[in-house]
Amino acid sequence: MSEELAPGLYLVATPIGNLGDITLRALEVLKQADRIACEDTRQTQKLLNHFAISTPTTSYHRHNERQRGAELIDALKSGARIAVVSDAGMPGISDPGSWLVEAAIAAGIAVIPIPGANAALSALIASGLPTEQFHFLGFLPEKAGARRTRLEELAAVPRESAETVIFYEAPHRIADTLGDLESVFGPALRIVAARELTKLHEEFLRGTVAEVRRELAARDRIRGEFVLLIEAPAKIMGIPGLASETWENISTKVARLQSESGLDEKEALKRLARELGQSKSELYRELQRERARRK
Ligand code: SAM
């Protein structure tokens, strides 16, 4: 691993809280690089001091991305080894980096990922929500109207099965975002709020959106960084009329009809199909899909 570092652009993941999450390879690349392009040089300097790394740094952030990026590409073309880091986690994931990657690829420069911590995936794997398919949306719009529209669009996306959707959210907006989620998807939406991952006060709040909202509202202050995950319910493609019915899955509806009306499953499905204006066979297939997902 301590072979000489080849020329190229290295995208180096850094810890999202716990410094122990830096990788051996990341340390080696940061040590050997000619320069480290940092979102915030002061922030990265703390990390470098901790690991006694003295590589020169240069700032590379949203506001100087193109101009500084062009300088970095020139250096890379002359054979430099440049590491890119953000304040935390993976560069390019809700952080600067992707413009430089595109420019480097266009210039025929090698681009090398150095994997490590990432808040979204760390939250996902411990959330308890489905991991087979997920959708990462980064930050929602800051403005209330645009945020609400984004969530409504998300709710309208057809999906064959429930899918986990992941957002990043700031602590001062979390209460409003949870309020919007509840209005758009209903109070029974399953969510997880993952707070302060890898840090001393790491916490997972799991439950319905209504429960998590209540829990956070009871606190004096909402602190820390958050990843929000929701289980966006299935929305059956191409079945008109089913759109507004998808917040509750078919198996729940069938079970409710059975217990309320004493119907057997077949009769309950038949009645549900009539109420929803759908074919019984399509609802039956969806019921089977839901059951298979639970296995
Ligand atoms: N590039 C980073 C990554 O790979 O995860 C994400 C950068 S983004 C600007 C910062 C957001 O990530 C925070 O506002 C928060 O939503 C989330 N985040 C970062 N660190 C976190 C942590 N330790 N716990 C929970 N969320 C975190």
PDB file of C-alpha atoms and ligand atoms in Angstrom:
ATOM      1  CA  MET A   1       0.000   0.000   0.000  1.00  0.00           C
ATOM      2  CA  SER A   2       2.872   2.384   0.531  1.00  0.00           C
ATOM      3  CA  GLU A   3       3.912   2.020  -3.103  1.00  0.00           C
ATOM      4  CA  GLU A   4       4.385   5.357  -4.754  1.00  0.00           C
ATOM      5  CA  LEU A   5       1.088   7.024  -5.546  1.00  0.00           C
ATOM      6  CA  ALA A   6       0.302   7.151  -9.262  1.00  0.00           C
ATOM      7  CA  PRO A   7      -0.749  10.452 -10.856  1.00  0.00           C
ATOM      8  CA  GLY A   8      -4.484  11.123 -10.815  1.00  0.00           C
ATOM      9  CA  LEU A   9      -7.472  12.564  -9.017  1.00  0.00           C
ATOM     10  CA  TYR A  10      -8.202  10.771  -5.726  1.00  0.00           C
ATOM     11  CA  LEU A  11     -11.661  11.196  -4.166  1.00  0.00           C
ATOM     12  CA  VAL A  12     -11.024  10.515  -0.517  1.00  0.00           C
ATOM     13  CA  ALA A  13     -13.826   9.809   1.960  1.00  0.00           C
ATOM     14  CA  THR A  14     -13.233  11.249   5.444  1.00  0.00           C
ATOM     15  CA  PRO A  15     -15.015  10.493   8.746  1.00  0.00           C
ATOM     16  CA  ILE A  16     -18.532  11.805   9.423  1.00  0.00           C
ATOM     17  CA  GLY A  17     -17.838  12.150  13.140  1.00  0.00           C
ATOM     18  CA  ASN A  18     -15.670   9.386  14.495  1.00  0.00           C
ATOM     19  CA  LEU A  19     -12.056   9.880  13.403  1.00  0.00           C
ATOM     20  CA  GLY A  20     -11.520   6.147  13.729  1.00  0.00           C
ATOM     21  CA  ASP A  21     -13.451   5.782  10.487  1.00  0.00           C
ATOM     22  CA  ILE A  22     -10.617   7.099   8.328  1.00  0.00           C
ATOM     23  CA  THR A  23      -9.205   4.242   6.289  1.00  0.00           C
ATOM     24  CA  LEU A  24      -5.558   3.196   6.044  1.00  0.00           C
ATOM     25  CA  ARG A  25      -5.702   3.829   2.336  1.00  0.00           C
ATOM     26  CA  ALA A  26      -7.149   7.325   2.822  1.00  0.00           C
ATOM     27  CA  LEU A  27      -4.264   8.193   5.179  1.00  0.00           C
ATOM     28  CA  GLU A  28      -1.719   6.904   2.702  1.00  0.00           C
ATOM     29  CA  VAL A  29      -3.219   8.880  -0.193  1.00  0.00           C
ATOM     30  CA  LEU A  30      -3.530  12.064   1.888  1.00  0.00           C
ATOM     31  CA  LYS A  31       0.127  11.694   2.923  1.00  0.00           C
ATOM     32  CA  GLN A  32       1.472  11.046  -0.538  1.00  0.00           C
ATOM     33  CA  ALA A  33      -0.669  13.432  -2.582  1.00  0.00           C
ATOM     34  CA  ASP A  34       0.978  16.577  -3.924  1.00  0.00           C
ATOM     35  CA  ARG A  35      -1.985  18.616  -2.847  1.00  0.00           C
ATOM     36  CA  ILE A  36      -5.299  18.161  -1.046  1.00  0.00           C
ATOM     37  CA  ALA A  37      -8.253  20.123  -2.431  1.00  0.00           C
ATOM     38  CA  CYS A  38     -10.581  20.767   0.533  1.00  0.00           C
ATOM     39  CA  GLU A  39     -14.090  22.087   0.849  1.00  0.00           C
ATOM     40  CA  ASP A  40     -12.878  23.965   3.947  1.00  0.00           C
ATOM     41  CA  THR A  41      -9.143  24.029   4.546  1.00  0.00           C
ATOM     42  CA  ARG A  42      -9.513  24.809   8.281  1.00  0.00           C
ATOM     43  CA  GLN A  43     -11.800  21.865   8.822  1.00  0.00           C
ATOM     44  CA  THR A  44      -9.511  19.467   6.930  1.00  0.00           C
ATOM     45  CA  GLN A  45      -6.436  20.859   8.667  1.00  0.00           C
ATOM     46  CA  LYS A  46      -7.818  19.535  11.977  1.00  0.00           C
ATOM     47  CA  LEU A  47      -8.021  16.063  10.464  1.00  0.00           C
ATOM     48  CA  LEU A  48      -4.531  16.339   8.953  1.00  0.00           C
ATOM     49  CA  ASN A  49      -3.054  17.556  12.258  1.00  0.00           C
ATOM     50  CA  HIS A  50      -4.642  14.665  14.082  1.00  0.00           C
ATOM     51  CA  PHE A  51      -2.952  12.201  11.745  1.00  0.00           C
ATOM     52  CA  ALA A  52       0.302  14.225  11.468  1.00  0.00           C
ATOM     53  CA  ILE A  53      -0.072  14.764   7.725  1.00  0.00           C
ATOM     54  CA  SER A  54       1.656  17.811   6.289  1.00  0.00           C
ATOM     55  CA  THR A  55       0.481  17.769   2.644  1.00  0.00           C
ATOM     56  CA  PRO A  56      -0.358  21.279   1.367  1.00  0.00           C
ATOM     57  CA  THR A  57      -4.060  22.107   1.059  1.00  0.00           C
ATOM     58  CA  THR A  58      -5.992  24.281  -1.307  1.00  0.00           C
ATOM     59  CA  SER A  59      -9.609  25.381  -1.074  1.00  0.00           C
ATOM     60  CA  TYR A  60     -12.098  23.869  -3.478  1.00  0.00           C
ATOM     61  CA  HIS A  61     -15.741  24.615  -2.799  1.00  0.00           C
ATOM     62  CA  ARG A  62     -19.050  25.407  -4.442  1.00  0.00           C
ATOM     63  CA  HIS A  63     -18.137  29.050  -5.079  1.00  0.00           C
ATOM     64  CA  ASN A  64     -14.740  28.513  -6.740  1.00  0.00           C
ATOM     65  CA  GLU A  65     -15.454  25.085  -8.200  1.00  0.00           C
ATOM     66  CA  ARG A  66     -14.900  26.012 -11.880  1.00  0.00           C
ATOM     67  CA  GLN A  67     -11.964  28.377 -11.525  1.00  0.00           C
ATOM     68  CA  ARG A  68     -10.043  26.311  -8.962  1.00  0.00           C
ATOM     69  CA  GLY A  69     -11.150  23.166 -10.743  1.00  0.00           C
ATOM     70  CA  ALA A  70      -9.530  24.389 -13.988  1.00  0.00           C
ATOM     71  CA  GLU A  71      -6.250  25.013 -12.107  1.00  0.00           C
ATOM     72  CA  LEU A  72      -6.392  21.550 -10.587  1.00  0.00           C
ATOM     73  CA  ILE A  73      -7.001  19.988 -14.007  1.00  0.00           C
ATOM     74  CA  ASP A  74      -3.908  21.787 -15.353  1.00  0.00           C
ATOM     75  CA  ALA A  75      -1.832  20.372 -12.487  1.00  0.00           C
ATOM     76  CA  LEU A  76      -3.293  16.903 -13.064  1.00  0.00           C
ATOM     77  CA  LYS A  77      -2.431  17.110 -16.765  1.00  0.00           C
ATOM     78  CA  SER A  78       1.181  17.676 -15.715  1.00  0.00           C
ATOM     79  CA  GLY A  79       1.146  14.472 -13.698  1.00  0.00           C
ATOM     80  CA  ALA A  80       0.115  15.708 -10.219  1.00  0.00           C
ATOM     81  CA  ARG A  81      -1.552  13.513  -7.595  1.00  0.00           C
ATOM     82  CA  ILE A  82      -4.465  15.503  -6.214  1.00  0.00           C
ATOM     83  CA  ALA A  83      -6.693  14.331  -3.371  1.00  0.00           C
ATOM     84  CA  VAL A  84     -10.161  15.850  -2.981  1.00  0.00           C
ATOM     85  CA  VAL A  85     -11.913  15.813   0.378  1.00  0.00           C
ATOM     86  CA  SER A  86     -15.090  17.409   1.679  1.00  0.00           C
ATOM     87  CA  ASP A  87     -15.789  18.420   5.278  1.00  0.00           C
ATOM     88  CA  ALA A  88     -17.126  14.955   6.012  1.00  0.00           C
ATOM     89  CA  GLY A  89     -17.965  11.766   4.185  1.00  0.00           C
ATOM     90  CA  MET A  90     -17.654  11.256   0.468  1.00  0.00           C
ATOM     91  CA  PRO A  91     -16.786  14.116  -1.850  1.00  0.00           C
ATOM     92  CA  GLY A  92     -19.439  14.563  -4.524  1.00  0.00           C
ATOM     93  CA  ILE A  93     -22.297  13.325  -2.339  1.00  0.00           C
ATOM     94  CA  SER A  94     -24.207  16.530  -1.502  1.00  0.00           C
ATOM     95  CA  ASP A  95     -20.715  18.037  -1.537  1.00  0.00           C
ATOM     96  CA  PRO A  96     -18.372  19.472  -4.183  1.00  0.00           C
ATOM     97  CA  GLY A  97     -16.481  17.065  -6.377  1.00  0.00           C
ATOM     98  CA  SER A  98     -18.614  15.973  -9.293  1.00  0.00           C
ATOM     99  CA  TRP A  99     -17.683  18.873 -11.593  1.00  0.00           C
ATOM    100  CA  LEU A 100     -13.998  18.107 -11.136  1.00  0.00           C
ATOM    101  CA  VAL A 101     -14.563  14.418 -11.796  1.00  0.00           C
ATOM    102  CA  GLU A 102     -16.317  15.161 -15.085  1.00  0.00           C
ATOM    103  CA  ALA A 103     -13.582  17.570 -16.140  1.00  0.00           C
ATOM    104  CA  ALA A 104     -10.852  15.070 -15.210  1.00  0.00           C
ATOM    105  CA  ILE A 105     -12.506  12.286 -17.176  1.00  0.00           C
ATOM    106  CA  ALA A 106     -12.877  14.586 -20.181  1.00  0.00           C
ATOM    107  CA  ALA A 107      -9.146  15.380 -19.925  1.00  0.00           C
ATOM    108  CA  GLY A 108      -8.224  11.698 -19.818  1.00  0.00           C
ATOM    109  CA  ILE A 109      -7.021  11.811 -16.200  1.00  0.00           C
ATOM    110  CA  ALA A 110      -7.347   8.783 -13.931  1.00  0.00           C
ATOM    111  CA  VAL A 111     -10.056   9.195 -11.263  1.00  0.00           C
ATOM    112  CA  ILE A 112      -9.661   6.962  -8.215  1.00  0.00           C
ATOM    113  CA  PRO A 113     -12.274   6.577  -5.450  1.00  0.00           C
ATOM    114  CA  ILE A 114     -10.978   5.999  -1.924  1.00  0.00           C
ATOM    115  CA  PRO A 115     -14.124   4.706  -0.174  1.00  0.00           C
ATOM    116  CA  GLY A 116     -15.074   5.297   3.424  1.00  0.00           C
ATOM    117  CA  ALA A 117     -17.732   6.914   5.587  1.00  0.00           C
ATOM    118  CA  ASN A 118     -20.977   8.168   4.112  1.00  0.00           C
ATOM    119  CA  ALA A 119     -23.923   9.358   6.184  1.00  0.00           C
ATOM    120  CA  ALA A 120     -26.702   8.142   3.861  1.00  0.00           C
ATOM    121  CA  LEU A 121     -25.502   4.555   3.558  1.00  0.00           C
ATOM    122  CA  SER A 122     -24.518   4.305   7.227  1.00  0.00           C
ATOM    123  CA  ALA A 123     -28.047   5.381   8.172  1.00  0.00           C
ATOM    124  CA  LEU A 124     -29.636   3.047   5.634  1.00  0.00           C
ATOM    125  CA  ILE A 125     -27.933  -0.155   6.733  1.00  0.00           C
ATOM    126  CA  ALA A 126     -28.965   0.312  10.372  1.00  0.00           C
ATOM    127  CA  SER A 127     -32.397   1.792   9.688  1.00  0.00           C
ATOM    128  CA  GLY A 128     -34.359  -1.436   9.481  1.00  0.00           C
ATOM    129  CA  LEU A 129     -36.033  -0.166   6.288  1.00  0.00           C
ATOM    130  CA  PRO A 130     -35.739  -2.070   2.988  1.00  0.00           C
ATOM    131  CA  THR A 131     -32.242  -1.906   1.536  1.00  0.00           C
ATOM    132  CA  GLU A 132     -32.725  -3.824  -1.730  1.00  0.00           C
ATOM    133  CA  GLN A 133     -33.777  -0.657  -3.495  1.00  0.00           C
ATOM    134  CA  PHE A 134     -33.350   2.867  -2.301  1.00  0.00           C
ATOM    135  CA  HIS A 135     -33.452   6.373  -3.619  1.00  0.00           C
ATOM    136  CA  PHE A 136     -31.080   9.056  -2.360  1.00  0.00           C
ATOM    137  CA  LEU A 137     -32.340  12.603  -2.763  1.00  0.00           C
ATOM    138  CA  GLY A 138     -29.751  14.644  -0.871  1.00  0.00           C
ATOM    139  CA  PHE A 139     -31.166  17.848   0.609  1.00  0.00           C
ATOM    140  CA  LEU A 140     -34.765  18.853  -0.039  1.00  0.00           C
ATOM    141  CA  PRO A 141     -35.326  22.443  -1.218  1.00  0.00           C
ATOM    142  CA  GLU A 142     -35.031  24.979   1.619  1.00  0.00           C
ATOM    143  CA  LYS A 143     -38.132  26.969   0.671  1.00  0.00           C
ATOM    144  CA  ALA A 144     -41.322  25.562   2.134  1.00  0.00           C
ATOM    145  CA  GLY A 145     -43.343  25.632  -1.107  1.00  0.00           C
ATOM    146  CA  ALA A 146     -40.624  23.991  -3.202  1.00  0.00           C
ATOM    147  CA  ARG A 147     -40.042  21.355  -0.515  1.00  0.00           C
ATOM    148  CA  ARG A 148     -43.696  20.454  -0.401  1.00  0.00           C
ATOM    149  CA  THR A 149     -43.857  20.214  -4.205  1.00  0.00           C
ATOM    150  CA  ARG A 150     -40.789  17.962  -4.247  1.00  0.00           C
ATOM    151  CA  LEU A 151     -42.422  15.624  -1.717  1.00  0.00           C
ATOM    152  CA  GLU A 152     -45.692  15.590  -3.647  1.00  0.00           C
ATOM    153  CA  GLU A 153     -43.771  14.659  -6.798  1.00  0.00           C
ATOM    154  CA  LEU A 154     -42.047  11.909  -4.873  1.00  0.00           C
ATOM    155  CA  ALA A 155     -45.360  10.584  -3.596  1.00  0.00           C
ATOM    156  CA  ALA A 156     -46.689  10.471  -7.162  1.00  0.00           C
ATOM    157  CA  VAL A 157     -43.820   8.333  -8.515  1.00  0.00           C
ATOM    158  CA  PRO A 158     -45.145   4.906  -9.503  1.00  0.00           C
ATOM    159  CA  ARG A 159     -43.309   2.120  -7.688  1.00  0.00           C
ATOM    160  CA  GLU A 160     -43.997  -1.587  -7.740  1.00  0.00           C
ATOM    161  CA  SER A 161     -42.877  -2.102  -4.175  1.00  0.00           C
ATOM    162  CA  ALA A 162     -42.067  -0.023  -1.136  1.00  0.00           C
ATOM    163  CA  GLU A 163     -38.788   1.789  -1.503  1.00  0.00           C
ATOM    164  CA  THR A 164     -36.586   3.529   1.016  1.00  0.00           C
ATOM    165  CA  VAL A 165     -35.981   7.184   0.246  1.00  0.00           C
ATOM    166  CA  ILE A 166     -33.079   8.949   1.940  1.00  0.00           C
ATOM    167  CA  PHE A 167     -32.666  12.680   2.581  1.00  0.00           C
ATOM    168  CA  TYR A 168     -30.162  14.837   4.355  1.00  0.00           C
ATOM    169  CA  GLU A 169     -31.695  17.425   6.639  1.00  0.00           C
ATOM    170  CA  ALA A 170     -30.501  20.271   8.836  1.00  0.00           C
ATOM    171  CA  PRO A 171     -31.606  20.244  12.497  1.00  0.00           C
ATOM    172  CA  HIS A 172     -33.409  23.593  12.211  1.00  0.00           C
ATOM    173  CA  ARG A 173     -35.584  22.320   9.363  1.00  0.00           C
ATOM    174  CA  ILE A 174     -36.312  18.814  10.560  1.00  0.00           C
ATOM    175  CA  ALA A 175     -39.569  19.661  12.343  1.00  0.00           C
ATOM    176  CA  ASP A 176     -40.989  21.383   9.233  1.00  0.00           C
ATOM    177  CA  THR A 177     -39.874  18.575   6.954  1.00  0.00           C
ATOM    178  CA  LEU A 178     -41.501  15.960   9.177  1.00  0.00           C
ATOM    179  CA  GLY A 179     -44.691  18.061   9.128  1.00  0.00           C
ATOM    180  CA  ASP A 180     -44.625  18.086   5.321  1.00  0.00           C
ATOM    181  CA  LEU A 181     -43.958  14.342   5.166  1.00  0.00           C
ATOM    182  CA  GLU A 182     -46.950  13.723   7.394  1.00  0.00           C
ATOM    183  CA  SER A 183     -49.231  15.928   5.291  1.00  0.00           C
ATOM    184  CA  VAL A 184     -48.121  14.408   1.997  1.00  0.00           C
ATOM    185  CA  PHE A 185     -47.776  10.714   2.928  1.00  0.00           C
ATOM    186  CA  GLY A 186     -50.082  10.496   5.954  1.00  0.00           C
ATOM    187  CA  PRO A 187     -49.301   9.937   9.674  1.00  0.00           C
ATOM    188  CA  ALA A 188     -48.639   6.201   9.312  1.00  0.00           C
ATOM    189  CA  LEU A 189     -45.613   6.661   7.044  1.00  0.00           C
ATOM    190  CA  ARG A 190     -42.741   4.583   8.392  1.00  0.00           C
ATOM    191  CA  ILE A 191     -39.663   6.678   8.934  1.00  0.00           C
ATOM    192  CA  VAL A 192     -36.266   6.655  10.599  1.00  0.00           C
ATOM    193  CA  ALA A 193     -34.402   9.759  11.725  1.00  0.00           C
ATOM    194  CA  ALA A 194     -30.721   8.930  12.172  1.00  0.00           C
ATOM    195  CA  ARG A 195     -28.905  11.540  14.232  1.00  0.00           C
ATOM    196  CA  GLU A 196     -25.234  12.133  14.994  1.00  0.00           C
ATOM    197  CA  LEU A 197     -24.032   8.985  13.264  1.00  0.00           C
ATOM    198  CA  THR A 198     -20.728   7.580  14.515  1.00  0.00           C
ATOM    199  CA  LYS A 199     -20.651  10.207  17.280  1.00  0.00           C
ATOM    200  CA  LEU A 200     -21.146   9.983  21.028  1.00  0.00           C
ATOM    201  CA  HIS A 201     -24.856  10.776  20.847  1.00  0.00           C
ATOM    202  CA  GLU A 202     -25.682   8.595  17.846  1.00  0.00           C
ATOM    203  CA  GLU A 203     -29.408   7.890  17.818  1.00  0.00           C
ATOM    204  CA  PHE A 204     -31.999   6.208  15.589  1.00  0.00           C
ATOM    205  CA  LEU A 205     -35.597   7.349  16.000  1.00  0.00           C
ATOM    206  CA  ARG A 206     -37.753   4.712  14.352  1.00  0.00           C
ATOM    207  CA  GLY A 207     -41.536   4.732  14.003  1.00  0.00           C
ATOM    208  CA  THR A 208     -44.333   6.421  12.130  1.00  0.00           C
ATOM    209  CA  VAL A 209     -43.789   9.999  11.066  1.00  0.00           C
ATOM    210  CA  ALA A 210     -46.379  11.069  13.661  1.00  0.00           C
ATOM    211  CA  GLU A 211     -44.484   9.264  16.455  1.00  0.00           C
ATOM    212  CA  VAL A 212     -41.083  10.618  15.490  1.00  0.00           C
ATOM    213  CA  ARG A 213     -42.504  14.132  15.198  1.00  0.00           C
ATOM    214  CA  ARG A 214     -43.980  13.860  18.680  1.00  0.00           C
ATOM    215  CA  GLU A 215     -40.703  12.566  20.085  1.00  0.00           C
ATOM    216  CA  LEU A 216     -38.674  15.421  18.600  1.00  0.00           C
ATOM    217  CA  ALA A 217     -41.282  18.045  19.503  1.00  0.00           C
ATOM    218  CA  ALA A 218     -40.948  17.025  23.160  1.00  0.00           C
ATOM    219  CA  ARG A 219     -37.269  18.021  23.178  1.00  0.00           C
ATOM    220  CA  ASP A 220     -36.032  21.460  24.244  1.00  0.00           C
ATOM    221  CA  ARG A 221     -33.741  21.666  21.276  1.00  0.00           C
ATOM    222  CA  ILE A 222     -33.088  19.526  18.254  1.00  0.00           C
ATOM    223  CA  ARG A 223     -29.364  19.158  17.836  1.00  0.00           C
ATOM    224  CA  GLY A 224     -27.013  17.372  15.522  1.00  0.00           C
ATOM    225  CA  GLU A 225     -26.961  16.274  11.943  1.00  0.00           C
ATOM    226  CA  PHE A 226     -29.733  14.138  10.539  1.00  0.00           C
ATOM    227  CA  VAL A 227     -30.352  11.599   7.849  1.00  0.00           C
ATOM    228  CA  LEU A 228     -34.067  11.045   7.257  1.00  0.00           C
ATOM    229  CA  LEU A 229     -35.280   7.815   5.720  1.00  0.00           C
ATOM    230  CA  ILE A 230     -38.833   7.032   4.694  1.00  0.00           C
ATOM    231  CA  GLU A 231     -40.463   3.900   3.409  1.00  0.00           C
ATOM    232  CA  ALA A 232     -42.274   5.277   0.372  1.00  0.00           C
ATOM    233  CA  PRO A 233     -45.207   2.939  -0.186  1.00  0.00           C
ATOM    234  CA  ALA A 234     -45.847   0.986  -3.356  1.00  0.00           C
ATOM    235  CA  LYS A 235     -47.816   2.841  -5.945  1.00  0.00           C
ATOM    236  CA  ILE A 236     -49.098   0.531  -8.579  1.00  0.00           C
ATOM    237  CA  MET A 237     -48.159   1.584 -12.047  1.00  0.00           C
ATOM    238  CA  GLY A 238     -50.852   2.161 -14.595  1.00  0.00           C
ATOM    239  CA  ILE A 239     -53.795   1.316 -12.356  1.00  0.00           C
ATOM    240  CA  PRO A 240     -55.956   4.390 -12.458  1.00  0.00           C
ATOM    241  CA  GLY A 241     -57.807   5.207  -9.288  1.00  0.00           C
ATOM    242  CA  LEU A 242     -55.348   3.462  -7.062  1.00  0.00           C
ATOM    243  CA  ALA A 243     -53.146   6.515  -6.676  1.00  0.00           C
ATOM    244  CA  SER A 244     -54.767   7.962  -3.567  1.00  0.00           C
ATOM    245  CA  GLU A 245     -55.175   4.536  -2.042  1.00  0.00           C
ATOM    246  CA  THR A 246     -51.554   3.548  -1.877  1.00  0.00           C
ATOM    247  CA  TRP A 247     -50.751   4.946   1.572  1.00  0.00           C
ATOM    248  CA  GLU A 248     -52.231   1.847   3.052  1.00  0.00           C
ATOM    249  CA  ASN A 249     -51.145  -1.374   1.433  1.00  0.00           C
ATOM    250  CA  ILE A 250     -53.520  -3.918  -0.025  1.00  0.00           C
ATOM    251  CA  SER A 251     -52.882  -6.540   2.644  1.00  0.00           C
ATOM    252  CA  THR A 252     -53.808  -4.053   5.401  1.00  0.00           C
ATOM    253  CA  LYS A 253     -57.017  -3.134   3.602  1.00  0.00           C
ATOM    254  CA  VAL A 254     -57.938  -6.750   3.025  1.00  0.00           C
ATOM    255  CA  ALA A 255     -57.246  -7.638   6.670  1.00  0.00           C
ATOM    256  CA  ARG A 256     -59.367  -4.693   7.831  1.00  0.00           C
ATOM    257  CA  LEU A 257     -62.264  -5.689   5.586  1.00  0.00           C
ATOM    258  CA  GLN A 258     -62.031  -9.261   6.856  1.00  0.00           C
ATOM    259  CA  SER A 259     -62.147  -8.236  10.491  1.00  0.00           C
ATOM    260  CA  GLU A 260     -64.806  -5.547  10.037  1.00  0.00           C
ATOM    261  CA  SER A 261     -67.145  -7.512   7.795  1.00  0.00           C
ATOM    262  CA  GLY A 262     -66.297 -11.115   8.611  1.00  0.00           C
ATOM    263  CA  LEU A 263     -65.453 -11.795   4.939  1.00  0.00           C
ATOM    264  CA  ASP A 264     -62.938 -14.398   3.893  1.00  0.00           C
ATOM    265  CA  GLU A 265     -59.881 -13.224   1.976  1.00  0.00           C
ATOM    266  CA  LYS A 266     -61.320 -13.942  -1.449  1.00  0.00           C
ATOM    267  CA  GLU A 267     -64.520 -12.049  -0.717  1.00  0.00           C
ATOM    268  CA  ALA A 268     -62.615  -9.167   0.871  1.00  0.00           C
ATOM    269  CA  LEU A 269     -60.433  -8.860  -2.242  1.00  0.00           C
ATOM    270  CA  LYS A 270     -63.489  -8.915  -4.442  1.00  0.00           C
ATOM    271  CA  ARG A 271     -65.133  -6.158  -2.456  1.00  0.00           C
ATOM    272  CA  LEU A 272     -61.935  -4.090  -2.374  1.00  0.00           C
ATOM    273  CA  ALA A 273     -61.535  -4.469  -6.133  1.00  0.00           C
ATOM    274  CA  ARG A 274     -65.090  -3.194  -6.589  1.00  0.00           C
ATOM    275  CA  GLU A 275     -64.533  -0.251  -4.224  1.00  0.00           C
ATOM    276  CA  LEU A 276     -61.312   0.741  -5.958  1.00  0.00           C
ATOM    277  CA  GLY A 277     -62.638   0.091  -9.444  1.00  0.00           C
ATOM    278  CA  GLN A 278     -59.782  -2.365 -10.058  1.00  0.00           C
ATOM    279  CA  SER A 279     -59.545  -5.897 -11.302  1.00  0.00           C
ATOM    280  CA  LYS A 280     -59.511  -8.549  -8.608  1.00  0.00           C
ATOM    281  CA  SER A 281     -56.582 -10.334 -10.256  1.00  0.00           C
ATOM    282  CA  GLU A 282     -54.389  -7.198 -10.218  1.00  0.00           C
ATOM    283  CA  LEU A 283     -55.110  -6.633  -6.525  1.00  0.00           C
ATOM    284  CA  TYR A 284     -54.390 -10.300  -5.848  1.00  0.00           C
ATOM    285  CA  ARG A 285     -51.018 -10.003  -7.602  1.00  0.00           C
ATOM    286  CA  GLU A 286     -50.182  -6.941  -5.511  1.00  0.00           C
ATOM    287  CA  LEU A 287     -51.170  -8.822  -2.356  1.00  0.00           C
ATOM    288  CA  GLN A 288     -48.788 -11.624  -3.337  1.00  0.00           C
ATOM    289  CA  ARG A 289     -46.000  -9.120  -4.051  1.00  0.00           C
ATOM    290  CA  GLU A 290     -46.490  -7.539  -0.616  1.00  0.00           C
ATOM    291  CA  ARG A 291     -46.335 -10.942   1.050  1.00  0.00           C
ATOM    292  CA  ALA A 292     -43.217 -11.951  -0.851  1.00  0.00           C
ATOM    293  CA  ARG A 293     -41.510  -8.731   0.250  1.00  0.00           C
ATOM    294  CA  ARG A 294     -42.203  -9.513   3.878  1.00  0.00           C
ATOM    295  CA  LYS A 295     -40.603 -12.952   3.720  1.00  0.00           C
TER     296      LYS A 295
HETATM  297  N1  SAM B   1     -20.643  14.028   1.759  1.00  0.00           N
HETATM  298  C1  SAM B   1     -21.316  13.678   2.972  1.00  0.00           C
HETATM  299  C2  SAM B   1     -21.562  12.165   3.006  1.00  0.00           C
HETATM  300  O1  SAM B   1     -20.931  11.426   2.243  1.00  0.00           O
HETATM  301  O2  SAM B   1     -22.370  11.709   3.803  1.00  0.00           O
HETATM  302  C3  SAM B   1     -22.580  14.483   3.162  1.00  0.00           C
HETATM  303  C4  SAM B   1     -22.361  15.949   3.151  1.00  0.00           C
HETATM  304  S1  SAM B   1     -23.790  16.900   3.384  1.00  0.00           S
HETATM  305  C5  SAM B   1     -23.192  18.529   3.064  1.00  0.00           C
HETATM  306  C6  SAM B   1     -23.967  16.973   5.117  1.00  0.00           C
HETATM  307  C7  SAM B   1     -25.257  16.311   5.596  1.00  0.00           C
HETATM  308  O3  SAM B   1     -25.027  14.913   5.736  1.00  0.00           O
HETATM  309  C8  SAM B   1     -25.688  16.781   6.972  1.00  0.00           C
HETATM  310  O4  SAM B   1     -26.473  17.959   6.888  1.00  0.00           O
HETATM  311  C9  SAM B   1     -26.492  15.604   7.454  1.00  0.00           C
HETATM  312  O5  SAM B   1     -27.774  15.614   6.881  1.00  0.00           O
HETATM  313  C10 SAM B   1     -25.699  14.431   6.869  1.00  0.00           C
HETATM  314  N2  SAM B   1     -24.693  13.984   7.835  1.00  0.00           N
HETATM  315  C11 SAM B   1     -23.359  14.167   7.765  1.00  0.00           C
HETATM  316  N3  SAM B   1     -22.768  13.608   8.846  1.00  0.00           N
HETATM  317  C12 SAM B   1     -23.740  13.070   9.591  1.00  0.00           C
HETATM  318  C13 SAM B   1     -23.772  12.352  10.824  1.00  0.00           C
HETATM  319  N4  SAM B   1     -22.669  12.108  11.498  1.00  0.00           N
HETATM  320  N5  SAM B   1     -24.965  11.936  11.295  1.00  0.00           N
HETATM  321  C14 SAM B   1     -26.112  12.192  10.618  1.00  0.00           C
HETATM  322  N6  SAM B   1     -26.129  12.870   9.459  1.00  0.00           N
HETATM  323  C15 SAM B   1     -24.977  13.298   8.952  1.00  0.00           C
END
